[in-house]
N, CA, C, O and CB atoms as a CASP TS submission, in Angstrom:
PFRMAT TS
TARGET T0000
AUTHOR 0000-0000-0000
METHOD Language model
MODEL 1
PARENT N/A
ATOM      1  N   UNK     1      -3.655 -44.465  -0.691  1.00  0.00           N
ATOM      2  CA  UNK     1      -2.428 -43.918  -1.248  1.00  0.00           C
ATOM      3  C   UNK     1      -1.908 -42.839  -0.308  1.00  0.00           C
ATOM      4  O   UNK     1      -2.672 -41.985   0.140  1.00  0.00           O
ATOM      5  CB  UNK     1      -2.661 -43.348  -2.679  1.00  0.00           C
ATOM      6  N   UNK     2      -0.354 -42.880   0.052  1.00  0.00           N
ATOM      7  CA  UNK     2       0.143 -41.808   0.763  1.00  0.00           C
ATOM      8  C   UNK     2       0.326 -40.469   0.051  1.00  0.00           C
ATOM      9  O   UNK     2       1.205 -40.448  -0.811  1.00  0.00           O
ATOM     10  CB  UNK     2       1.325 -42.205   1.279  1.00  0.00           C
ATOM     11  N   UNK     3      -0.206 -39.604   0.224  1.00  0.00           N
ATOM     12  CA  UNK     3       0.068 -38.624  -0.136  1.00  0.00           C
ATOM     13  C   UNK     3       0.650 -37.086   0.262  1.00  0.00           C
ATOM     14  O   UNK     3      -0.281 -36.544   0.856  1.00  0.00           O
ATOM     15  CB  UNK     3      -0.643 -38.713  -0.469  1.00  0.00           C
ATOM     16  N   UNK     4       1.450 -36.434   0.210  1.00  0.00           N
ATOM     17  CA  UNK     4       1.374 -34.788   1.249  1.00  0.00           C
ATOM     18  C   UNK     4       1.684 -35.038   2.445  1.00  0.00           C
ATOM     19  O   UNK     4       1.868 -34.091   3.209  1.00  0.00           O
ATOM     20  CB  UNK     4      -0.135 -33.957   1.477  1.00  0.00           C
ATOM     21  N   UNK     5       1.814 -36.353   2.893  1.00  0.00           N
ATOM     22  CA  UNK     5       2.483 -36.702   4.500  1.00  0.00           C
ATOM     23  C   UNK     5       1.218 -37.324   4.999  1.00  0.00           C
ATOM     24  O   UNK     5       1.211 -37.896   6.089  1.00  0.00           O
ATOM     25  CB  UNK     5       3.066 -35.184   5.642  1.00  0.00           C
ATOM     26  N   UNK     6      -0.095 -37.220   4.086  1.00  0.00           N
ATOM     27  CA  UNK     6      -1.417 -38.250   4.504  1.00  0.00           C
ATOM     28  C   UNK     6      -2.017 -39.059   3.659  1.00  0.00           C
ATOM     29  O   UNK     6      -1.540 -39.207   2.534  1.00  0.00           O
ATOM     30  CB  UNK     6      -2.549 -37.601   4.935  1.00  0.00           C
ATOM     31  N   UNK     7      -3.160 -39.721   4.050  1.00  0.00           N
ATOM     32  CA  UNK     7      -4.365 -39.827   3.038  1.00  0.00           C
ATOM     33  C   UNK     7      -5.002 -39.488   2.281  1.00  0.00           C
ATOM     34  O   UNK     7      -6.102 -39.642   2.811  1.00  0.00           O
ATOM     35  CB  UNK     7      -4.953 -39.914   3.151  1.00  0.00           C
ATOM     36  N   UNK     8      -5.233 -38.964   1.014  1.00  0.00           N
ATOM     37  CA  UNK     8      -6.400 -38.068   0.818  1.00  0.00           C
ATOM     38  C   UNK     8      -6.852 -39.363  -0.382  1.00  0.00           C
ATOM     39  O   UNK     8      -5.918 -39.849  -1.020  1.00  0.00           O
ATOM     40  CB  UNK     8      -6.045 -36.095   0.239  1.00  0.00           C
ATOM     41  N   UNK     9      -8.320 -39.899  -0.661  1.00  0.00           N
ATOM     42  CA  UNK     9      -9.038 -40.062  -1.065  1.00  0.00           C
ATOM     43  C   UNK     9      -8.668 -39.487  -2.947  1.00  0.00           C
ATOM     44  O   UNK     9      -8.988 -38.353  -3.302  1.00  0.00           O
ATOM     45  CB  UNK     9      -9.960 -39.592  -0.072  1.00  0.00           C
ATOM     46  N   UNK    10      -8.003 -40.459  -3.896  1.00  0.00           N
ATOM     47  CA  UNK    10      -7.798 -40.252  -5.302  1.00  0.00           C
ATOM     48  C   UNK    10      -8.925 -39.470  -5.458  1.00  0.00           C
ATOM     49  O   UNK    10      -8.438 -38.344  -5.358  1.00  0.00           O
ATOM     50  CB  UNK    10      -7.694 -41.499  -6.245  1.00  0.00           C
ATOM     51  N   UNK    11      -9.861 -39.352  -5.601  1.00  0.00           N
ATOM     52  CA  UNK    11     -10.771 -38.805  -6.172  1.00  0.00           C
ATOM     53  C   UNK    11     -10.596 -37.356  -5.977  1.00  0.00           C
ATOM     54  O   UNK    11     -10.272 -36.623  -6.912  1.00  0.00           O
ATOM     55  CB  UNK    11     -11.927 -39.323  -5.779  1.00  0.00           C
ATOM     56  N   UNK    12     -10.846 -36.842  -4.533  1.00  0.00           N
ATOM     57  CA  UNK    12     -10.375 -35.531  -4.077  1.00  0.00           C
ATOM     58  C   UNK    12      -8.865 -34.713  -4.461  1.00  0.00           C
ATOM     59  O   UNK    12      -8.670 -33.512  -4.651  1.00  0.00           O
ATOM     60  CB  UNK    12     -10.413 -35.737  -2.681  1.00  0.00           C
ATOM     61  N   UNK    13      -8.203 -35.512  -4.482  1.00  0.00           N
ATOM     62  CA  UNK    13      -6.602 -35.313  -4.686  1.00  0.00           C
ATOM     63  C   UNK    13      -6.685 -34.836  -6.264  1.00  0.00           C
ATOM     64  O   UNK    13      -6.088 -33.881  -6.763  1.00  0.00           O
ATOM     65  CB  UNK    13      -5.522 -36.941  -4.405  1.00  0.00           C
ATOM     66  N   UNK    14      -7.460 -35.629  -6.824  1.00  0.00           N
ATOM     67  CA  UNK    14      -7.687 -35.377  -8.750  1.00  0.00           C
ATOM     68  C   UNK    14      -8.198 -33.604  -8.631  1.00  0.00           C
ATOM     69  O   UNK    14      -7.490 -32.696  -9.068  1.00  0.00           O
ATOM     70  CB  UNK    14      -9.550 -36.783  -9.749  1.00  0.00           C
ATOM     71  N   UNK    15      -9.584 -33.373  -7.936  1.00  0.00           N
ATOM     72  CA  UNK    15     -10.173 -32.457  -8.076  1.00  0.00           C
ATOM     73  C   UNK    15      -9.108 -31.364  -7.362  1.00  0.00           C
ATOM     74  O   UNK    15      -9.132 -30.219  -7.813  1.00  0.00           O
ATOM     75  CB  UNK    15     -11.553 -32.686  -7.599  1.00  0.00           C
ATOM     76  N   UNK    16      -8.337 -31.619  -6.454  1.00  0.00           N
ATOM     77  CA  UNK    16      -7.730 -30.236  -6.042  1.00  0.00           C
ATOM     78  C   UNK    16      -6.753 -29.842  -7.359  1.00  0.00           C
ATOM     79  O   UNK    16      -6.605 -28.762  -7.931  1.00  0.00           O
ATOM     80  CB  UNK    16      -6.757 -30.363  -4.448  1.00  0.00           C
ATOM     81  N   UNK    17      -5.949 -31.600  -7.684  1.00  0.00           N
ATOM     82  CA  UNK    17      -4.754 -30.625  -8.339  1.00  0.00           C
ATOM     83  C   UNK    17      -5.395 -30.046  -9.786  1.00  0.00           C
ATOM     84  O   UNK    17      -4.675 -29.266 -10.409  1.00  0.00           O
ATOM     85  CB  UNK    17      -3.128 -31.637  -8.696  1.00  0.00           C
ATOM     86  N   UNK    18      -6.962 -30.450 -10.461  1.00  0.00           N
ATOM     87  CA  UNK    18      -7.558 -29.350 -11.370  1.00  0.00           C
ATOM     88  C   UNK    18      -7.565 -28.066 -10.745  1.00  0.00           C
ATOM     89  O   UNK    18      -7.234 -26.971 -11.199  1.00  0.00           O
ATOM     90  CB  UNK    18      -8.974 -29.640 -11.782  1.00  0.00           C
ATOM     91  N   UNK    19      -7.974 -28.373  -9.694  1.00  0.00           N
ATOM     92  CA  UNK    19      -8.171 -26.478  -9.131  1.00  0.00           C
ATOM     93  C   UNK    19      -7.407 -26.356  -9.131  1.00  0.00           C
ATOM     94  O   UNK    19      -7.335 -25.614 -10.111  1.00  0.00           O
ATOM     95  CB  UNK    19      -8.655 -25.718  -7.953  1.00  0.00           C
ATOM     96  N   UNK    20      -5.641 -26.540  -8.506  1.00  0.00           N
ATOM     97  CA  UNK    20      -4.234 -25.880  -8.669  1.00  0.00           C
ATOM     98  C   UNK    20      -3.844 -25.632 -10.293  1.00  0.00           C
ATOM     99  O   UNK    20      -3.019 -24.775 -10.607  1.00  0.00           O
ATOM    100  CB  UNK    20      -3.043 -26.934  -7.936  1.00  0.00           C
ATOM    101  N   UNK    21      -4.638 -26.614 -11.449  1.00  0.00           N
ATOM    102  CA  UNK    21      -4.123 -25.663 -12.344  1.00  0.00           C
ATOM    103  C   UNK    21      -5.241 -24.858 -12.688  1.00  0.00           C
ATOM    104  O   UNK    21      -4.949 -23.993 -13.514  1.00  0.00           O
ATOM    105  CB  UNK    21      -3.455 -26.244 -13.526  1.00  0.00           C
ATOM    106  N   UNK    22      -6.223 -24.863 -12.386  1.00  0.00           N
ATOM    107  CA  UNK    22      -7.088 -23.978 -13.116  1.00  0.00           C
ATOM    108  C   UNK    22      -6.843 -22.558 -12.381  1.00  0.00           C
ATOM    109  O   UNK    22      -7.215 -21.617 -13.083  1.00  0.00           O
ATOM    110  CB  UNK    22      -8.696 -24.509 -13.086  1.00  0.00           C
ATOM    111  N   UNK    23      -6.327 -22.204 -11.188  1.00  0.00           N
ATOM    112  CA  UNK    23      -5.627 -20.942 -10.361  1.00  0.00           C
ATOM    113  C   UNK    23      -4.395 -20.813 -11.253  1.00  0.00           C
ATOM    114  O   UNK    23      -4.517 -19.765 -11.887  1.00  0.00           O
ATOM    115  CB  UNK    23      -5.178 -21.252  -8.556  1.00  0.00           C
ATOM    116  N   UNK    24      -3.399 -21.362 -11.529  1.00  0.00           N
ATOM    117  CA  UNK    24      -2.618 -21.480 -12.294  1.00  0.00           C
ATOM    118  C   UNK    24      -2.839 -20.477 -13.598  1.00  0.00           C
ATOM    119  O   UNK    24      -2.219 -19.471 -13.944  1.00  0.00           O
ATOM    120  CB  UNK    24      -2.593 -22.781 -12.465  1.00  0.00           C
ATOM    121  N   UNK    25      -4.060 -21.214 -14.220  1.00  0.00           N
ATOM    122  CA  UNK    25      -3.864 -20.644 -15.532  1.00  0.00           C
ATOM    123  C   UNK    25      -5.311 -19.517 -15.195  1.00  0.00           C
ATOM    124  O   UNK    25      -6.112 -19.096 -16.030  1.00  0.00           O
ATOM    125  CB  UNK    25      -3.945 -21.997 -17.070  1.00  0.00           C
ATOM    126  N   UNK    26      -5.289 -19.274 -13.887  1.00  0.00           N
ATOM    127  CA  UNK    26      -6.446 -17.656 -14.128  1.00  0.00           C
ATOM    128  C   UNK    26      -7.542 -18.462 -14.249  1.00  0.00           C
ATOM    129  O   UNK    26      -8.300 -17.613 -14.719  1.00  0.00           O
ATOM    130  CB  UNK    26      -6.283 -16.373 -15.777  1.00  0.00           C
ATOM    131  N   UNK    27      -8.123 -19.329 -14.193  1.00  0.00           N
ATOM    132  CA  UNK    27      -9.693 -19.858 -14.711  1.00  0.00           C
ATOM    133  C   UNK    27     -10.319 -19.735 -13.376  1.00  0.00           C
ATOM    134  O   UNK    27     -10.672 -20.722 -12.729  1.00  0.00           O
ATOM    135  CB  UNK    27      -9.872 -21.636 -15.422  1.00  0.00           C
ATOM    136  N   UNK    28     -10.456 -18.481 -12.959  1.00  0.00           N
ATOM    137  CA  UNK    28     -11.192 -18.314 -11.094  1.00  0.00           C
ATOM    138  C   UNK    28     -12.818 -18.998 -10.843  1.00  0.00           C
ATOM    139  O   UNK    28     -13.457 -19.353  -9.853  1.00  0.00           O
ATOM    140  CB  UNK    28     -11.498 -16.190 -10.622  1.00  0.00           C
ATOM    141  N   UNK    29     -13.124 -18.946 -12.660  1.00  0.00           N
ATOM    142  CA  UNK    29     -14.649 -19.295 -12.110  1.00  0.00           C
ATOM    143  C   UNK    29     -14.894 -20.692 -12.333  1.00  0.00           C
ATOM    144  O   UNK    29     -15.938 -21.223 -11.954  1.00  0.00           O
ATOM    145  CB  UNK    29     -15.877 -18.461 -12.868  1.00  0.00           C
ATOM    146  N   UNK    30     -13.698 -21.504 -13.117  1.00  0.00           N
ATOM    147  CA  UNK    30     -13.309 -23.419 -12.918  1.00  0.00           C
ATOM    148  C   UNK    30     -12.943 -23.487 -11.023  1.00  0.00           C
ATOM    149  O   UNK    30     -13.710 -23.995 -10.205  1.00  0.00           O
ATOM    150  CB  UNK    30     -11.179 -24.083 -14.224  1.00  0.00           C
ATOM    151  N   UNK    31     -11.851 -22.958 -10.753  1.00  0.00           N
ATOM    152  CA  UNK    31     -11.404 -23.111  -9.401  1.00  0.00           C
ATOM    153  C   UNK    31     -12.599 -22.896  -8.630  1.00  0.00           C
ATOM    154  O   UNK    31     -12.793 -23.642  -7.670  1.00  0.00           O
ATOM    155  CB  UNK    31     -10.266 -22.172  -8.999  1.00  0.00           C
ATOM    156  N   UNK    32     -13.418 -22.005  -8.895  1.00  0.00           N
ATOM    157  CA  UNK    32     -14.159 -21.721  -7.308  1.00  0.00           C
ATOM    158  C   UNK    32     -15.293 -22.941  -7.450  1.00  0.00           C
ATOM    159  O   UNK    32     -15.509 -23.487  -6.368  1.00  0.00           O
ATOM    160  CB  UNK    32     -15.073 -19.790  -7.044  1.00  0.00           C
ATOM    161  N   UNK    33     -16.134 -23.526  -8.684  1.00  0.00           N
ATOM    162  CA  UNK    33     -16.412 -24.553  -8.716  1.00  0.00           C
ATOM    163  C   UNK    33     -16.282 -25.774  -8.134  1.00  0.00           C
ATOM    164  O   UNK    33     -17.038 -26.452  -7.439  1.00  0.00           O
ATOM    165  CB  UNK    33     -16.270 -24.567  -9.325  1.00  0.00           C
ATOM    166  N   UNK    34     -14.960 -25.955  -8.631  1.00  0.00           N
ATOM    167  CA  UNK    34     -14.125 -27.202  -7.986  1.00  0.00           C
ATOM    168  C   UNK    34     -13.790 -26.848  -6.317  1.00  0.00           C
ATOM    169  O   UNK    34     -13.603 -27.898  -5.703  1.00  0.00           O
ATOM    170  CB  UNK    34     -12.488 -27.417  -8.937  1.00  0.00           C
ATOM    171  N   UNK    35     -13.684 -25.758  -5.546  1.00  0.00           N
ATOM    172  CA  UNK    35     -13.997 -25.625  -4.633  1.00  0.00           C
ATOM    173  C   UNK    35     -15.159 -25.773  -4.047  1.00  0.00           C
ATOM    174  O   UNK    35     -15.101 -26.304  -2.938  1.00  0.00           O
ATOM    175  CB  UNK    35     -13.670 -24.958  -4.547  1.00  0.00           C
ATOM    176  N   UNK    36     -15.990 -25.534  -4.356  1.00  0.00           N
ATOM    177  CA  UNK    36     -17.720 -25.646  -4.231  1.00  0.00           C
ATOM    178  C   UNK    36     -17.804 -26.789  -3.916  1.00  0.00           C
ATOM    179  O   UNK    36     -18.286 -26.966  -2.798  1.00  0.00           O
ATOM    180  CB  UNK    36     -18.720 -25.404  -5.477  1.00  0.00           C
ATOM    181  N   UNK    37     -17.304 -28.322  -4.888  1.00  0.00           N
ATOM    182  CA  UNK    37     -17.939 -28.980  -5.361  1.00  0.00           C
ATOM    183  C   UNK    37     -17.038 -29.758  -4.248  1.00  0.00           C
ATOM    184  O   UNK    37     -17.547 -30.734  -3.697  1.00  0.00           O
ATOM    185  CB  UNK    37     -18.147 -29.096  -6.865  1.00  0.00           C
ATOM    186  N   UNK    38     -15.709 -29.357  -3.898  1.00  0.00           N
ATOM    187  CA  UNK    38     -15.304 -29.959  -2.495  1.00  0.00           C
ATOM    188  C   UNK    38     -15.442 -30.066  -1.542  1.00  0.00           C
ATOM    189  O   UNK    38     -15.108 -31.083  -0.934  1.00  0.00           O
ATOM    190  CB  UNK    38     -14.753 -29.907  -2.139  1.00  0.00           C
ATOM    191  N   UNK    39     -16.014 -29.022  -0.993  1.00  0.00           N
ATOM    192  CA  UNK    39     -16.762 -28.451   0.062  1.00  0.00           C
ATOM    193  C   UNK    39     -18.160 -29.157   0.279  1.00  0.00           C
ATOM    194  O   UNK    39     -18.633 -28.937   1.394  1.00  0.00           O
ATOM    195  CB  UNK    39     -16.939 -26.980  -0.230  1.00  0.00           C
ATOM    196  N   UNK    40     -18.969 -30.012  -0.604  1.00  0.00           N
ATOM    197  CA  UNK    40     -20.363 -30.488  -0.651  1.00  0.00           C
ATOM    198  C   UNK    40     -19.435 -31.715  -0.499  1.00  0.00           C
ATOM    199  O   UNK    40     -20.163 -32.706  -0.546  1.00  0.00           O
ATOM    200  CB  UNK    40     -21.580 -30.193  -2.013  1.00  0.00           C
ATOM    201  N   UNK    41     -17.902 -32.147  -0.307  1.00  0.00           N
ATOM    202  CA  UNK    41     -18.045 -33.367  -0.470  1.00  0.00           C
ATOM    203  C   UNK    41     -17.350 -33.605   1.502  1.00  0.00           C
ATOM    204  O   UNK    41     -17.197 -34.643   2.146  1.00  0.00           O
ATOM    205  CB  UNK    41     -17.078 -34.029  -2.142  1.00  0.00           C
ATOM    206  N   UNK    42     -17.099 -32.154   1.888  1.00  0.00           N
ATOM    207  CA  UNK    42     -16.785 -32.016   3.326  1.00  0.00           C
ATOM    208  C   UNK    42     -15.309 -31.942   3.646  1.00  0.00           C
ATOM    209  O   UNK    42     -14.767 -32.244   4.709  1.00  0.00           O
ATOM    210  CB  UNK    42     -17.368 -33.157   4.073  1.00  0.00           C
ATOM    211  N   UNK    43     -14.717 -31.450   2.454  1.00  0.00           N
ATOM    212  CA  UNK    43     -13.174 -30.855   1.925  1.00  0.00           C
ATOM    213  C   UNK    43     -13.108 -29.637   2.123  1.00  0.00           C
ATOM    214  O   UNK    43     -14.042 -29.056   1.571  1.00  0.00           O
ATOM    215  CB  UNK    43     -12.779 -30.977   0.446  1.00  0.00           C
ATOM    216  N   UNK    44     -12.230 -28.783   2.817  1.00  0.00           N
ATOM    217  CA  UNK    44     -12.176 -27.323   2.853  1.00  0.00           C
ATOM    218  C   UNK    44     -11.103 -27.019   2.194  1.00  0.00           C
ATOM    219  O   UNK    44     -10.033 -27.598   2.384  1.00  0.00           O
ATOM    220  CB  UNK    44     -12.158 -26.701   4.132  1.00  0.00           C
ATOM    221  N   UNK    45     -11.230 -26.308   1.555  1.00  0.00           N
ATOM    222  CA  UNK    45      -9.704 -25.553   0.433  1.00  0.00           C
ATOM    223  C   UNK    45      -9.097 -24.304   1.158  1.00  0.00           C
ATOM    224  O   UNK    45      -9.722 -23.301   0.816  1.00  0.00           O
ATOM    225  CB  UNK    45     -10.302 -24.757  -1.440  1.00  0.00           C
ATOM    226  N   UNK    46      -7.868 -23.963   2.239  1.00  0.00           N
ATOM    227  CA  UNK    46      -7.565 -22.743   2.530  1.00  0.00           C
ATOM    228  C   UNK    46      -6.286 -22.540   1.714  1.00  0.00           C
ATOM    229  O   UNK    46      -5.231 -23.108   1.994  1.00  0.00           O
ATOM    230  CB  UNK    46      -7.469 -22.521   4.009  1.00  0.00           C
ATOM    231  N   UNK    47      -6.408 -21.885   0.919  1.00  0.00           N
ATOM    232  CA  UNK    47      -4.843 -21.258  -0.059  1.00  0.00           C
ATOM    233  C   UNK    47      -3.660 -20.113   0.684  1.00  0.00           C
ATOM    234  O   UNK    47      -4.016 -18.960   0.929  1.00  0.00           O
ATOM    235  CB  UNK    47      -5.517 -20.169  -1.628  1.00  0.00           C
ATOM    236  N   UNK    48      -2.593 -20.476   0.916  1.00  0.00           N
ATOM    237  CA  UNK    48      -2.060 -19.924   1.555  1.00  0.00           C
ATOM    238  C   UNK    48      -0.286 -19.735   0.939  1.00  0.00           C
ATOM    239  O   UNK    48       0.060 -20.304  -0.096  1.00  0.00           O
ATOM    240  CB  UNK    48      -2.448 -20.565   2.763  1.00  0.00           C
ATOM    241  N   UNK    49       0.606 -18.939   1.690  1.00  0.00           N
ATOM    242  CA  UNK    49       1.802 -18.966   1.145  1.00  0.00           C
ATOM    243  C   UNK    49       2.845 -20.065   0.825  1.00  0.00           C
ATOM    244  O   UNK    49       3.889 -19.972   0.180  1.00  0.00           O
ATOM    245  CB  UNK    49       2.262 -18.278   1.759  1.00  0.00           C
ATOM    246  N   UNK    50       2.297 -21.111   1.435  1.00  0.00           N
ATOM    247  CA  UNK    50       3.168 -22.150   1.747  1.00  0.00           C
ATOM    248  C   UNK    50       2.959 -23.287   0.687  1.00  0.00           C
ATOM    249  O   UNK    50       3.825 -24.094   0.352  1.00  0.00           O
ATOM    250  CB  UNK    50       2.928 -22.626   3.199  1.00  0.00           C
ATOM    251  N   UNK    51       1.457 -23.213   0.130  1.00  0.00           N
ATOM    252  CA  UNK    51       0.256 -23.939  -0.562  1.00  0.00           C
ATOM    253  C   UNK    51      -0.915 -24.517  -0.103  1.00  0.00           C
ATOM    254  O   UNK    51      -1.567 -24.094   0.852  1.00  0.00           O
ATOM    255  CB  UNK    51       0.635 -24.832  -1.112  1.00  0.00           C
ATOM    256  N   UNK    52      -1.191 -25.507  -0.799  1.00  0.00           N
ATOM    257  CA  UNK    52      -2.802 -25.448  -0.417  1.00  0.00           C
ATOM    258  C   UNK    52      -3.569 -26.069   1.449  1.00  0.00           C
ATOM    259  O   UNK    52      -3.483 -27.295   1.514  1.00  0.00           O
ATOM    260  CB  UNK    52      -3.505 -26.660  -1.817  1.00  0.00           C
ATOM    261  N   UNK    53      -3.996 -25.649   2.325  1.00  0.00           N
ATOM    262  CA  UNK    53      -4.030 -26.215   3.388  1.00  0.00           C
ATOM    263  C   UNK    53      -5.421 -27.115   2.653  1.00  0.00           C
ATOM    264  O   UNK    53      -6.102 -26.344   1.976  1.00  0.00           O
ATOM    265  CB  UNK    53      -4.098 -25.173   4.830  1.00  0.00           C
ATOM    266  N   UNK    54      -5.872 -28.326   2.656  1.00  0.00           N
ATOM    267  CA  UNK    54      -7.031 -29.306   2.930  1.00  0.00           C
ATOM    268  C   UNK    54      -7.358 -29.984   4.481  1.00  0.00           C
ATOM    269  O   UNK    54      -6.788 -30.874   5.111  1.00  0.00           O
ATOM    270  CB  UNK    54      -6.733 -30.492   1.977  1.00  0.00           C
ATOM    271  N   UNK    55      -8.493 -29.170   4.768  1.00  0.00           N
ATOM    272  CA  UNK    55      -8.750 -29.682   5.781  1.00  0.00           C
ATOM    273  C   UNK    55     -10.216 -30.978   4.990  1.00  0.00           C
ATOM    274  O   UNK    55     -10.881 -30.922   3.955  1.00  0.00           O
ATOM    275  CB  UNK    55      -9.104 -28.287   7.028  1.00  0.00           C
ATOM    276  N   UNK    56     -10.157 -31.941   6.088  1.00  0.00           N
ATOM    277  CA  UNK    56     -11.128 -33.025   5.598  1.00  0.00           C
ATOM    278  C   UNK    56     -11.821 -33.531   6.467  1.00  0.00           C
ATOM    279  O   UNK    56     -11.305 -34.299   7.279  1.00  0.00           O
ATOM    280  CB  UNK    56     -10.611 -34.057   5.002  1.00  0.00           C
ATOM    281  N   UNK    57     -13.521 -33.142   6.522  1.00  0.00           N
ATOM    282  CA  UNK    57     -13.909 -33.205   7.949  1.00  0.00           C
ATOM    283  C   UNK    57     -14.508 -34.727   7.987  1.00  0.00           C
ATOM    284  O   UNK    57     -15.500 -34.864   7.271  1.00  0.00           O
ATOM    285  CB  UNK    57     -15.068 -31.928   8.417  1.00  0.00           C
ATOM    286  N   UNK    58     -14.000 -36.128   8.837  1.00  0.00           N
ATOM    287  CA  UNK    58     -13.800 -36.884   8.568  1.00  0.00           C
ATOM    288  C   UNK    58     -15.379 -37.457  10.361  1.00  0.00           C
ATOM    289  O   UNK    58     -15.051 -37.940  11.445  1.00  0.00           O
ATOM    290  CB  UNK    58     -11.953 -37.041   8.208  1.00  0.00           C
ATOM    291  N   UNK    59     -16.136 -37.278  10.123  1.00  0.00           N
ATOM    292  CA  UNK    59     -17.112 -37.347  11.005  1.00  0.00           C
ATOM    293  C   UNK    59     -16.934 -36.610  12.372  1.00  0.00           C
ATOM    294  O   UNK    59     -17.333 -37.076  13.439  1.00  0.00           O
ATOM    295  CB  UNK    59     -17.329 -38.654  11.180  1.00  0.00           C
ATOM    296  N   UNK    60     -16.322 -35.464  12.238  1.00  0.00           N
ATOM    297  CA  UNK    60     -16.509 -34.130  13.052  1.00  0.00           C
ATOM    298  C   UNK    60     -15.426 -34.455  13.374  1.00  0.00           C
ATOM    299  O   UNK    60     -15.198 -34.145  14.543  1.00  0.00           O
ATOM    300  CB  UNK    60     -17.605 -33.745  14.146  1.00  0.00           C
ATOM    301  N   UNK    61     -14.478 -35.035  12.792  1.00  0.00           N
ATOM    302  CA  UNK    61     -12.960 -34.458  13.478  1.00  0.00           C
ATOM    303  C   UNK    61     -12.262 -34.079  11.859  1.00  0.00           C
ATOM    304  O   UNK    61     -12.524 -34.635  10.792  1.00  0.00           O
ATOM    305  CB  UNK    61     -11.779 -36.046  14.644  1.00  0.00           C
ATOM    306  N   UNK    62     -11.248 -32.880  12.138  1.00  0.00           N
ATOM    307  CA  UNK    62     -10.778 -32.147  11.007  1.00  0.00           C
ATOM    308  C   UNK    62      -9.433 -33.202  10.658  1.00  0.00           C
ATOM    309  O   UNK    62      -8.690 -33.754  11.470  1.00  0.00           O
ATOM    310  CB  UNK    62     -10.393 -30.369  11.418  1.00  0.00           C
ATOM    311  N   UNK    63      -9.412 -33.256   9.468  1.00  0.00           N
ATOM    312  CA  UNK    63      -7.799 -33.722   9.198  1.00  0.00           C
ATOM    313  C   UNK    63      -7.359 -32.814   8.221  1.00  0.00           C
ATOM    314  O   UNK    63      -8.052 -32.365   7.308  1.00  0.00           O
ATOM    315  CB  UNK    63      -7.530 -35.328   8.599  1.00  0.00           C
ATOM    316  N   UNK    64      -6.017 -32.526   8.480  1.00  0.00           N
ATOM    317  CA  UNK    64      -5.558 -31.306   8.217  1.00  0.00           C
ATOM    318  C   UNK    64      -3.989 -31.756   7.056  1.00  0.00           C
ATOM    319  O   UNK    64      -2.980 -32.282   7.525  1.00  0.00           O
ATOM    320  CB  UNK    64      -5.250 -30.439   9.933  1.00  0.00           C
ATOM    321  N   UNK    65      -4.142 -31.408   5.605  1.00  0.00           N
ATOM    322  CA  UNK    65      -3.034 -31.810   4.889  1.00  0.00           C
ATOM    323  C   UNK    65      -2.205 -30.451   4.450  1.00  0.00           C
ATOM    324  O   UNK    65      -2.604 -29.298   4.613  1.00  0.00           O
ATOM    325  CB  UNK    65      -3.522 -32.710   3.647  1.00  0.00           C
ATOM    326  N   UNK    66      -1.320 -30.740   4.027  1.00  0.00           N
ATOM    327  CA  UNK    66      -0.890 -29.751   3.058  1.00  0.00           C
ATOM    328  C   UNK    66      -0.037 -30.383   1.533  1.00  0.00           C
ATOM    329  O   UNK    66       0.827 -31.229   1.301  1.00  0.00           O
ATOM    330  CB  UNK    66       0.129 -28.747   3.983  1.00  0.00           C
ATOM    331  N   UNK    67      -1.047 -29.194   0.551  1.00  0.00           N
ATOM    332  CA  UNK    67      -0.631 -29.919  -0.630  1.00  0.00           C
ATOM    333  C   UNK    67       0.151 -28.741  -1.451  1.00  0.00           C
ATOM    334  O   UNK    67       0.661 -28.984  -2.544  1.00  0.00           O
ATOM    335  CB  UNK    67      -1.976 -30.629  -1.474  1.00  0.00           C
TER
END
């Protein structure tokens, strides 16, 4: 599925946009979880002004989205 101008894997795409609402509605210790739990899957979450950067380390090369 195209997504954000890339790929990202439904599964991952599900778990970020929980973390965008669980930041949303203040739930810091749901979000950092769901960060955690992205990160073990080799997803990096950087939050920034623009929104969310996902980097996705795809056998040592980074792919880089924005959601």
């Amino acid at each position: 599925q195209k997504t954000y101008g890339g790929e990202l894997d439904e599964e991952i795409l599900k778990l970020i946009r929980q973390r965008q609402t669980a930041r949303k509605d203040k739930d810091w210790a749901l979000a950092d979880r769901i960060r955690d739990e992205l990160k073990e899957k080799g997803v990096e979450i950087q939050d920034t002004q623009k929104g969310v950067k996902v980097l996705v380390d795809n056998k040592g090369t980074k792919k880089v989205y924005t959601v």
